[in-house]
Amino acid sequence: MVRAPCCEKMGLKRGPWTAEEDMTLVAHIEQHGHSNWRALPKQAGLLRCGKSCRLRWINYLRPDIKRGNFTSDEEEAIIQLHAMLGNRWSTIAARLPGRTDNEIKNVWHTHLKKRFESSSKPSGQAAPKRKAKKPAVAATASALEGPTSEPAASSPGQSLSMSPGQSLSTSSAADYSMASSLENTGSSSSESEEFQIDDSFWSETLAMSVHSSGSGMETSDTFGVDSASPSSSNDEMDFWVTLFMQAGDIQSLSQI
DNA sequence: AAATTTCGCAACCGCTGTCAC
DNA sequence: GGTGACAGCGGTTGCGAAATT
């Protein structure tokens, strides 16, 4: 199938977003929503293609995005989920409230992958050559600190930017319990810290997935983060995730 | 202190899936 | 059923900043 380019290259801006562009986009989405990404930049008066606007919103401007370093529990969760799901970053992201697929993908490729690979080797030494240089996204986040910049509220170091009445209102209690489970273990991970996961985290996580699948395949409610996404493949993926999780649970039970 | 190397992150590109006509 | 438009996803890249030499 031949497709037109996602946007006309002529006259459209590329590269890093400015604070003004961010504010324009946020203001427009808050007012009109984002039912049509392709038309949105024109309506908002942005010289960007819809794809770029969507990406910026999803990965950075959404109010429910959790900023700051990944906790060791989150990192462990990513490793576990990646082992089950492979490079299905969006699916993994759906299990980590407030984290984006892009962010998770970056974290994986930058250090989790190395850590995972080195830990899978017999004499592996996960010795990072460098320490983390700064809180995640601090650089660009500062550009957002403006009068109307709602997302600036999600500043680096903030532990959990979403609130129950916010955009995640469609998220289930399970998401929140997972989030709090992740949060409760507290502090951001230091590189020297061995990542260890509280047993209760996985038992909770597995329990909730088993519970949610108890009445069939109604898992989308439980895990869905973005209710706006109409994709039925999400439901299907949830089904498989649940299945994987159950399988893991069953295996672990059978080993007892 | 300067040059070089390495890392982390934001953004882009191209492909696929879904939906409407 | 075929086609085109759109949204979404995953891989990749470019660049700025930090660490190292």
XYZ file of C-alpha atoms (C1' of nucleotides) in Angstrom:
298
model
C 0.000 0.000 0.000
C 1.411 3.323 -0.972
C 1.203 5.928 1.654
C 1.623 9.618 1.600
C 4.289 10.953 3.909
C 2.987 11.591 7.367
C 3.244 15.274 6.746
C 4.329 17.667 4.122
C 7.924 18.427 4.831
C 7.641 21.905 3.441
C 7.334 24.594 6.031
C 6.966 22.289 8.975
C 9.248 22.677 11.890
C 11.317 19.824 13.260
C 13.634 19.287 16.160
C 13.280 20.190 19.801
C 10.080 21.795 20.948
C 10.081 25.279 22.375
C 8.240 26.248 25.534
C 5.788 28.275 23.469
C 5.008 25.347 21.234
C 4.493 23.181 24.280
C 2.124 25.672 25.807
C 0.215 26.050 22.578
C -0.178 22.322 22.235
C -1.212 21.795 25.828
C -3.684 24.649 25.718
C -5.228 23.367 22.530
C -5.546 19.808 23.752
C -6.992 20.901 27.063
C -9.588 22.886 25.193
C -10.369 20.681 22.242
C -8.890 17.302 22.967
C -6.964 15.349 20.384
C -9.483 13.531 18.302
C -7.582 14.176 15.107
C -3.835 14.473 15.374
C -3.380 15.267 11.736
C -5.653 18.256 11.881
C -4.533 19.362 15.313
C -1.402 21.328 14.410
C -3.299 23.404 11.891
C -6.098 24.089 14.328
C -3.628 24.960 17.060
C -1.492 27.063 14.763
C 1.565 24.894 15.150
C 4.065 24.363 12.382
C 4.457 20.712 13.262
C 3.116 17.535 11.798
C 0.434 15.708 13.717
C 2.732 12.853 14.417
C 5.208 15.128 16.100
C 2.455 16.717 18.183
C 1.172 13.350 19.241
C 4.611 12.189 20.248
C 5.306 15.320 22.202
C 2.021 15.025 24.052
C 2.305 11.318 24.754
C 5.919 11.356 25.821
C 6.245 14.638 27.544
C 3.265 16.917 27.970
C 0.606 14.562 29.244
C -0.286 15.618 32.778
C -0.187 12.119 34.146
C 3.407 11.490 33.229
C 5.595 10.560 36.107
C 8.941 12.238 35.916
C 12.164 11.507 37.625
C 14.381 8.520 38.013
C 13.069 5.042 37.764
C 12.888 3.286 41.080
C 14.628 -0.021 41.450
C 11.228 -1.673 41.562
C 10.230 -0.076 38.321
C 13.455 -1.190 36.742
C 12.934 -4.684 37.990
C 9.392 -4.630 36.677
C 10.653 -3.569 33.276
C 13.158 -6.389 33.224
C 10.528 -8.924 34.200
C 7.957 -7.611 31.772
C 10.495 -7.447 29.000
C 11.371 -11.063 29.664
C 7.721 -11.924 29.212
C 6.717 -9.552 26.472
C 9.831 -8.706 24.553
C 10.066 -5.277 22.980
C 6.422 -4.451 23.457
C 7.212 -1.158 25.051
C 3.731 0.245 24.965
C 2.388 -2.832 26.695
C 5.106 -2.625 29.290
C 4.405 1.051 29.730
C 0.771 0.292 30.371
C 1.882 -1.661 33.418
C 3.948 1.179 34.766
C 1.609 4.044 35.470
C 3.002 7.383 34.470
C 5.810 5.987 32.380
C 5.902 6.232 28.614
C 6.947 3.610 26.161
C 9.675 5.861 24.864
C 11.059 6.424 28.323
C 11.000 2.733 29.116
C 12.622 1.935 25.814
C 15.366 4.450 26.529
C 15.954 3.127 30.016
C 16.116 -0.374 28.713
C 18.597 0.410 25.987
C 20.759 2.632 28.138
C 21.266 0.608 31.247
C 18.783 -2.151 31.981
C 19.820 -4.100 28.926
C 23.455 -4.006 29.938
C 22.603 -4.848 33.483
C 20.387 -7.685 32.355
C 22.996 -9.055 29.992
C 25.824 -8.806 32.470
C 23.771 -10.370 35.220
C 22.908 -13.260 32.956
C 26.586 -13.947 32.450
C 28.234 -16.166 35.070
C 30.820 -13.688 36.226
C 28.996 -10.655 35.083
C 29.877 -7.371 36.690
C 27.291 -4.705 36.280
C 29.703 -1.919 36.792
C 28.500 1.287 35.240
C 31.301 3.449 33.983
C 29.396 6.549 34.853
C 26.932 7.665 37.384
C 23.563 9.014 36.440
C 24.192 12.529 35.413
C 20.959 14.193 36.364
C 17.351 13.583 37.139
C 15.615 12.354 34.053
C 14.401 15.007 31.661
C 15.525 17.801 33.880
C 17.041 19.627 30.981
C 13.967 19.973 28.890
C 11.590 20.172 31.750
C 13.114 23.437 32.739
C 12.082 24.836 29.416
C 8.522 24.270 30.415
C 8.558 26.384 33.467
C 6.191 28.976 32.326
C 3.093 30.630 33.664
C 0.607 28.442 31.847
C 2.705 25.411 31.641
C 0.624 22.782 33.306
C 3.065 19.946 32.670
C 5.742 21.838 34.476
C 3.977 20.629 37.534
C 5.460 17.293 36.740
C 8.851 18.387 37.706
C 11.859 16.169 38.071
C 11.969 14.490 41.356
C 8.260 14.471 41.736
C 7.376 11.016 42.763
C 3.925 10.629 41.338
C 2.416 13.285 39.204
C -0.969 11.800 38.589
C -3.844 12.293 40.847
C -7.001 10.243 41.063
C -9.170 12.864 39.447
C -6.864 13.487 36.579
C -6.360 12.014 33.192
C -5.910 8.619 34.614
C -9.420 8.639 35.854
C -10.115 5.677 33.666
C -7.354 3.716 35.207
C -8.327 1.056 37.578
C -7.626 0.706 41.206
C -5.208 -1.963 40.189
C -3.087 0.603 38.440
C -3.030 2.656 41.530
C -2.247 -0.232 43.751
C 0.593 -1.080 41.459
C 1.692 2.495 41.448
C 1.607 2.705 45.171
C 3.307 -0.596 45.393
C 6.062 0.810 43.281
C 6.138 4.024 45.184
C 6.109 2.534 48.603
C 9.451 0.982 48.178
C 10.580 4.463 47.963
C 13.689 6.145 46.929
C 15.125 6.434 43.523
C 17.611 3.814 42.787
C 21.236 4.521 43.018
C 23.478 2.734 40.606
C 25.338 0.960 43.355
C 22.164 -0.305 44.852
C 21.376 -3.863 43.973
C 17.924 -3.930 42.567
C 15.820 -6.088 44.707
C 12.136 -6.341 44.529
C 9.795 -6.697 47.356
C 8.036 -10.021 47.104
C 4.793 -8.348 47.865
C 5.058 -6.367 44.678
C 4.939 -9.364 42.396
C 2.463 -11.263 44.473
C 0.211 -8.240 44.309
C 0.777 -7.809 40.634
C 0.160 -11.419 39.820
C -2.776 -11.574 42.115
C -4.430 -8.656 40.475
C -3.914 -10.035 37.019
C -5.322 -13.393 37.983
C -8.193 -11.761 39.701
C -8.941 -9.561 36.759
C -9.038 -12.473 34.401
C -11.233 -14.477 36.646
C -14.364 -13.490 34.833
C -13.103 -13.960 31.363
C -11.052 -11.609 29.271
C -12.042 -8.379 30.851
C -8.552 -7.238 31.394
C -8.608 -4.010 29.532
C -10.371 -2.280 32.352
C -7.876 -3.451 34.788
C -4.811 -2.496 32.913
C -5.957 0.111 30.496
C -4.220 3.390 30.998
C -5.419 5.290 28.020
C -9.095 4.773 27.592
C -8.979 6.915 24.511
C -7.168 4.264 22.608
C -9.790 2.232 20.866
C -7.438 -0.526 20.015
C -8.896 -3.915 20.580
C -5.422 -5.327 20.232
C -4.798 -3.920 23.671
C -7.443 -6.216 25.049
C -5.872 -9.056 23.224
C -2.463 -8.156 24.534
C -3.831 -7.899 28.016
C -5.184 -11.341 27.598
C -1.786 -12.681 26.655
C -0.067 -10.807 29.419
C -2.494 -12.217 31.886
C -1.956 -15.624 30.417
C 1.805 -15.264 30.679
C 1.517 -14.077 34.216
C -0.745 -16.923 35.132
C 1.577 -19.349 33.451
C 4.410 -17.967 35.490
C 2.324 -18.256 38.589
C 1.371 -21.811 37.787
C 4.961 -22.732 37.071
C 6.113 -21.265 40.307
C 3.374 -23.093 42.130
C 4.264 -26.353 40.496
C 7.805 -25.991 41.706
C 6.670 -25.953 45.285
C 42.127 23.307 31.301
C 41.275 21.368 26.940
C 40.154 17.539 24.081
C 37.971 13.327 23.600
C 34.828 9.773 24.714
C 30.649 8.050 26.485
C 26.029 8.407 27.869
C 21.114 9.732 28.122
C 17.248 11.555 26.157
C 14.086 13.665 22.856
C 12.597 13.301 18.489
C 12.252 11.314 13.847
C 11.376 7.544 10.493
C 9.149 3.831 8.574
C 6.142 0.145 9.188
C 1.765 -2.110 10.725
C -2.983 -2.373 12.348
C -7.499 -0.494 12.300
C -11.305 1.914 10.591
C -14.313 4.294 7.336
C -15.850 4.670 2.838
C -13.375 -7.043 -0.600
C -10.357 -3.104 -1.903
C -8.443 1.279 -0.924
C -6.937 5.212 1.493
C -6.303 7.796 5.779
C -5.034 7.815 10.279
C -3.117 6.438 14.852
C 0.117 3.893 17.152
C 4.366 1.268 17.771
C 9.221 0.064 17.731
C 13.829 1.021 15.895
C 17.081 4.377 15.239
C 19.541 8.719 15.309
C 21.289 13.390 16.584
C 22.738 16.299 19.982
C 23.856 18.185 24.417
C 25.996 17.192 28.704
C 28.837 14.674 31.818
C 32.830 11.866 32.588
C 37.320 10.596 31.434
C 41.932 11.157 29.648
